[in-house]
PDB file of C-alpha atoms in Angstrom:
ATOM      1  CA  UNK R   1     -20.956 -15.770 -48.914  1.00 91.00           C
ATOM      2  CA  UNK R   2     -18.319 -17.395 -46.766  1.00 97.00           C
ATOM      3  CA  UNK R   3     -14.900 -15.983 -45.856  1.00 98.00           C
ATOM      4  CA  UNK R   4     -11.611 -17.767 -45.304  1.00 98.00           C
ATOM      5  CA  UNK R   5      -8.018 -16.963 -44.421  1.00 98.00           C
ATOM      6  CA  UNK R   6      -5.119 -17.794 -46.716  1.00 98.00           C
ATOM      7  CA  UNK R   7      -1.441 -17.024 -46.184  1.00 98.00           C
ATOM      8  CA  UNK R   8       1.322 -17.352 -48.711  1.00 98.00           C
ATOM      9  CA  UNK R   9       4.156 -18.566 -46.509  1.00 98.00           C
ATOM     10  CA  UNK R  10       7.767 -17.329 -46.643  1.00 98.00           C
ATOM     11  CA  UNK R  11       8.759 -19.999 -49.181  1.00 98.00           C
ATOM     12  CA  UNK R  12       5.998 -18.896 -51.565  1.00 98.00           C
ATOM     13  CA  UNK R  13       7.010 -15.254 -51.188  1.00 98.00           C
ATOM     14  CA  UNK R  14      10.727 -16.019 -51.671  1.00 98.00           C
ATOM     15  CA  UNK R  15       9.980 -18.082 -54.781  1.00 98.00           C
ATOM     16  CA  UNK R  16       7.934 -15.302 -56.395  1.00 98.00           C
ATOM     17  CA  UNK R  17       4.618 -17.161 -56.403  1.00 98.00           C
ATOM     18  CA  UNK R  18       2.400 -14.391 -54.982  1.00 98.00           C
ATOM     19  CA  UNK R  19       0.990 -13.287 -58.337  1.00 98.00           C
ATOM     20  CA  UNK R  20       0.386 -16.825 -59.611  1.00 98.00           C
ATOM     21  CA  UNK R  21      -1.504 -17.817 -56.477  1.00 98.00           C
ATOM     22  CA  UNK R  22      -3.647 -14.674 -56.414  1.00 98.00           C
ATOM     23  CA  UNK R  23      -4.392 -14.968 -60.150  1.00 97.00           C
ATOM     24  CA  UNK R  24      -5.455 -18.580 -59.693  1.00 95.00           C
ATOM     25  CA  UNK R  25      -7.961 -17.612 -56.989  1.00 97.00           C
ATOM     26  CA  UNK R  26      -9.298 -14.613 -58.917  1.00 96.00           C
ATOM     27  CA  UNK R  27      -9.716 -16.722 -62.053  1.00 95.00           C
ATOM     28  CA  UNK R  28     -11.704 -19.250 -60.000  1.00 95.00           C
ATOM     29  CA  UNK R  29     -14.116 -16.422 -59.172  1.00 95.00           C
ATOM     30  CA  UNK R  30     -13.240 -15.721 -55.559  1.00 97.00           C
ATOM     31  CA  UNK R  31     -13.186 -12.172 -54.235  1.00 97.00           C
ATOM     32  CA  UNK R  32     -10.257 -10.716 -52.297  1.00 98.00           C
ATOM     33  CA  UNK R  33     -11.502  -8.662 -49.325  1.00 98.00           C
ATOM     34  CA  UNK R  34      -8.273  -8.182 -47.350  1.00 98.00           C
ATOM     35  CA  UNK R  35      -4.538  -8.456 -47.932  1.00 98.00           C
ATOM     36  CA  UNK R  36      -1.326  -7.614 -46.051  1.00 98.00           C
ATOM     37  CA  UNK R  37       2.341  -8.104 -46.872  1.00 98.00           C
ATOM     38  CA  UNK R  38       3.831  -8.582 -43.435  1.00 98.00           C
ATOM     39  CA  UNK R  39       6.390 -10.143 -41.147  1.00 98.00           C
ATOM     40  CA  UNK R  40       4.763 -12.406 -38.536  1.00 98.00           C
ATOM     41  CA  UNK R  41       5.875 -11.762 -34.964  1.00 98.00           C
ATOM     42  CA  UNK R  42       6.799 -14.662 -32.694  1.00 98.00           C
ATOM     43  CA  UNK R  43       3.774 -13.854 -30.522  1.00 98.00           C
ATOM     44  CA  UNK R  44       1.366 -13.909 -33.475  1.00 98.00           C
ATOM     45  CA  UNK R  45       2.912 -17.129 -34.806  1.00 98.00           C
ATOM     46  CA  UNK R  46       2.438 -18.835 -31.447  1.00 97.00           C
ATOM     47  CA  UNK R  47      -1.226 -17.765 -31.332  1.00 97.00           C
ATOM     48  CA  UNK R  48      -1.774 -18.797 -34.936  1.00 96.00           C
ATOM     49  CA  UNK R  49      -0.339 -22.281 -34.409  1.00 95.00           C
ATOM     50  CA  UNK R  50      -1.612 -22.546 -30.815  1.00 93.00           C
ATOM     51  CA  UNK R  51      -3.507 -25.772 -31.459  1.00 91.00           C
ATOM     52  CA  UNK R  52      -0.144 -27.464 -32.147  1.00 93.00           C
ATOM     53  CA  UNK R  53       1.743 -26.102 -29.115  1.00 95.00           C
ATOM     54  CA  UNK R  54       2.204 -29.518 -27.504  1.00 95.00           C
ATOM     55  CA  UNK R  55       3.326 -31.227 -30.702  1.00 94.00           C
ATOM     56  CA  UNK R  56       6.993 -31.823 -31.548  1.00 94.00           C
ATOM     57  CA  UNK R  57       6.799 -29.778 -34.762  1.00 93.00           C
ATOM     58  CA  UNK R  58       5.373 -26.615 -33.104  1.00 95.00           C
ATOM     59  CA  UNK R  59       8.714 -24.791 -32.772  1.00 95.00           C
ATOM     60  CA  UNK R  60       9.507 -25.548 -36.403  1.00 94.00           C
ATOM     61  CA  UNK R  61       6.176 -24.078 -37.539  1.00 95.00           C
ATOM     62  CA  UNK R  62       6.766 -20.895 -35.534  1.00 97.00           C
ATOM     63  CA  UNK R  63      10.367 -20.605 -36.717  1.00 97.00           C
ATOM     64  CA  UNK R  64       9.427 -21.021 -40.367  1.00 97.00           C
ATOM     65  CA  UNK R  65       6.440 -18.632 -40.471  1.00 98.00           C
ATOM     66  CA  UNK R  66       8.560 -15.938 -38.803  1.00 98.00           C
ATOM     67  CA  UNK R  67      11.580 -16.504 -41.096  1.00 98.00           C
ATOM     68  CA  UNK R  68      10.458 -14.079 -43.797  1.00 98.00           C
ATOM     69  CA  UNK R  69       7.502 -12.054 -45.024  1.00 98.00           C
ATOM     70  CA  UNK R  70       4.125 -13.590 -45.786  1.00 98.00           C
ATOM     71  CA  UNK R  71       1.056 -12.421 -47.655  1.00 98.00           C
ATOM     72  CA  UNK R  72      -1.992 -12.698 -45.394  1.00 98.00           C
ATOM     73  CA  UNK R  73      -5.332 -12.606 -47.194  1.00 98.00           C
ATOM     74  CA  UNK R  74      -9.055 -12.943 -46.670  1.00 98.00           C
ATOM     75  CA  UNK R  75     -11.070 -14.333 -49.563  1.00 98.00           C
ATOM     76  CA  UNK R  76     -14.819 -14.526 -50.023  1.00 97.00           C
ATOM     77  CA  UNK R  77     -16.962 -16.902 -52.059  1.00 96.00           C
ATOM     78  CA  UNK R  78     -19.599 -19.583 -52.030  1.00 95.00           C
ATOM     79  CA  UNK R  79     -18.355 -22.613 -50.034  1.00 96.00           C
ATOM     80  CA  UNK R  80     -14.891 -21.058 -50.193  1.00 98.00           C
ATOM     81  CA  UNK R  81     -13.387 -22.941 -47.252  1.00 98.00           C
ATOM     82  CA  UNK R  82     -13.824 -26.381 -48.797  1.00 97.00           C
ATOM     83  CA  UNK R  83     -13.042 -25.067 -52.292  1.00 97.00           C
ATOM     84  CA  UNK R  84      -9.840 -23.405 -51.060  1.00 98.00           C
ATOM     85  CA  UNK R  85      -8.729 -26.640 -49.370  1.00 97.00           C
ATOM     86  CA  UNK R  86      -9.047 -28.433 -52.712  1.00 97.00           C
ATOM     87  CA  UNK R  87      -7.195 -25.668 -54.577  1.00 98.00           C
ATOM     88  CA  UNK R  88      -4.354 -25.727 -52.030  1.00 98.00           C
ATOM     89  CA  UNK R  89      -3.969 -29.505 -52.177  1.00 98.00           C
ATOM     90  CA  UNK R  90      -3.093 -31.902 -49.397  1.00 97.00           C
ATOM     91  CA  UNK R  91      -0.752 -30.680 -46.664  1.00 95.00           C
ATOM     92  CA  UNK R  92       1.996 -33.033 -47.776  1.00 96.00           C
ATOM     93  CA  UNK R  93       2.883 -31.919 -51.314  1.00 96.00           C
ATOM     94  CA  UNK R  94       3.863 -35.477 -52.245  1.00 95.00           C
ATOM     95  CA  UNK R  95       0.199 -36.440 -51.725  1.00 97.00           C
ATOM     96  CA  UNK R  96      -1.203 -33.309 -53.394  1.00 97.00           C
ATOM     97  CA  UNK R  97      -2.725 -33.592 -56.844  1.00 97.00           C
ATOM     98  CA  UNK R  98      -1.053 -31.921 -59.798  1.00 96.00           C
ATOM     99  CA  UNK R  99      -3.031 -28.762 -60.529  1.00 96.00           C
ATOM    100  CA  UNK R 100      -3.203 -27.745 -56.861  1.00 97.00           C
ATOM    101  CA  UNK R 101      -0.940 -25.060 -55.400  1.00 98.00           C
ATOM    102  CA  UNK R 102       1.030 -27.574 -53.366  1.00 98.00           C
ATOM    103  CA  UNK R 103       0.976 -30.225 -56.096  1.00 97.00           C
ATOM    104  CA  UNK R 104       2.399 -27.771 -58.618  1.00 97.00           C
ATOM    105  CA  UNK R 105       4.900 -25.828 -56.522  1.00 97.00           C
ATOM    106  CA  UNK R 106       5.915 -27.734 -53.370  1.00 97.00           C
ATOM    107  CA  UNK R 107       8.031 -30.801 -52.654  1.00 95.00           C
ATOM    108  CA  UNK R 108       8.456 -30.876 -48.854  1.00 94.00           C
ATOM    109  CA  UNK R 109       5.768 -30.792 -46.147  1.00 92.00           C
ATOM    110  CA  UNK R 110       7.803 -28.178 -44.257  1.00 92.00           C
ATOM    111  CA  UNK R 111       7.818 -25.889 -47.305  1.00 95.00           C
ATOM    112  CA  UNK R 112       4.290 -26.233 -48.648  1.00 96.00           C
ATOM    113  CA  UNK R 113       3.761 -22.657 -49.930  1.00 98.00           C
ATOM    114  CA  UNK R 114       0.389 -21.783 -48.347  1.00 98.00           C
ATOM    115  CA  UNK R 115      -1.692 -22.017 -45.206  1.00 97.00           C
ATOM    116  CA  UNK R 116      -5.475 -21.976 -45.336  1.00 97.00           C
ATOM    117  CA  UNK R 117      -8.245 -22.288 -42.783  1.00 97.00           C
ATOM    118  CA  UNK R 118      -9.613 -25.808 -42.385  1.00 96.00           C
ATOM    119  CA  UNK R 119     -13.112 -24.887 -41.191  1.00 97.00           C
ATOM    120  CA  UNK R 120     -15.451 -22.046 -40.288  1.00 97.00           C
ATOM    121  CA  UNK R 121     -14.221 -21.727 -36.701  1.00 97.00           C
ATOM    122  CA  UNK R 122     -10.552 -21.634 -37.693  1.00 97.00           C
ATOM    123  CA  UNK R 123     -11.341 -19.156 -40.485  1.00 98.00           C
ATOM    124  CA  UNK R 124     -12.978 -16.751 -38.020  1.00 98.00           C
ATOM    125  CA  UNK R 125     -10.120 -17.175 -35.535  1.00 98.00           C
ATOM    126  CA  UNK R 126      -7.358 -16.745 -38.105  1.00 98.00           C
ATOM    127  CA  UNK R 127      -9.006 -13.764 -39.792  1.00 98.00           C
ATOM    128  CA  UNK R 128      -9.341 -12.040 -36.403  1.00 98.00           C
ATOM    129  CA  UNK R 129      -5.679 -12.748 -35.571  1.00 98.00           C
ATOM    130  CA  UNK R 130      -4.360 -11.126 -38.758  1.00 98.00           C
ATOM    131  CA  UNK R 131      -6.980  -8.467 -39.559  1.00 98.00           C
ATOM    132  CA  UNK R 132      -9.059  -5.862 -37.797  1.00 98.00           C
ATOM    133  CA  UNK R 133     -12.643  -5.737 -39.041  1.00 97.00           C
ATOM    134  CA  UNK R 134     -12.087  -2.290 -40.580  1.00 98.00           C
ATOM    135  CA  UNK R 135      -9.224  -3.693 -42.686  1.00 98.00           C
ATOM    136  CA  UNK R 136     -11.621  -5.953 -44.585  1.00 98.00           C
ATOM    137  CA  UNK R 137     -13.388  -4.424 -47.552  1.00 97.00           C
ATOM    138  CA  UNK R 138     -16.944  -5.384 -48.453  1.00 93.00           C
ATOM    139  CA  UNK R 139     -17.511  -4.539 -52.084  1.00 93.00           C
ATOM    140  CA  UNK R 140     -19.633  -5.504 -55.059  1.00 91.00           C
ATOM    141  CA  UNK R 141     -17.758  -7.325 -57.764  1.00 90.00           C
ATOM    142  CA  UNK R 142     -19.704  -7.008 -61.004  1.00 90.00           C
ATOM    143  CA  UNK R 143     -18.632 -10.409 -62.334  1.00 89.00           C
ATOM    144  CA  UNK R 144     -20.255 -12.208 -59.389  1.00 89.00           C
ATOM    145  CA  UNK R 145     -23.550 -12.414 -61.318  1.00 89.00           C
ATOM    146  CA  UNK R 146     -21.707 -14.456 -63.980  1.00 91.00           C
ATOM    147  CA  UNK R 147     -20.241 -16.829 -61.378  1.00 91.00           C
ATOM    148  CA  UNK R 148     -23.165 -17.437 -59.011  1.00 87.00           C
ATOM    149  CA  UNK R 149     -26.857 -17.843 -59.672  1.00 77.00           C
TER     150      UNK R 149
END
């Protein structure tokens, strides 16, 4: 099974979408293995968005992610990184399909509800930034046999 990082950004928290997003992922059959309700420090935000540090929108990303609490999560499932990208929808909500998180709940690219890892390397990096290994829970979910062969 593969793991990925997902954060519900401050706009998703403020709009009361935490439960809807988590329910959507659980109903899909993914398994939650770590979760924190937290305020992101400026230092953590800069590390998290480090790949964008030379881009003009970097300061805006840091400012927004530190503007309110987020829900940081680690999810597990078969091919979860690519599946999660489809569930989230395209980065720009105006291009995101209806039925995706961003397509259903977001209007502006700067307020697009969630952040998710875009590949295996970024998933490992982001998980390690937000979670210690002992904060992740490996567990057997009985319904997995009804989801995967």
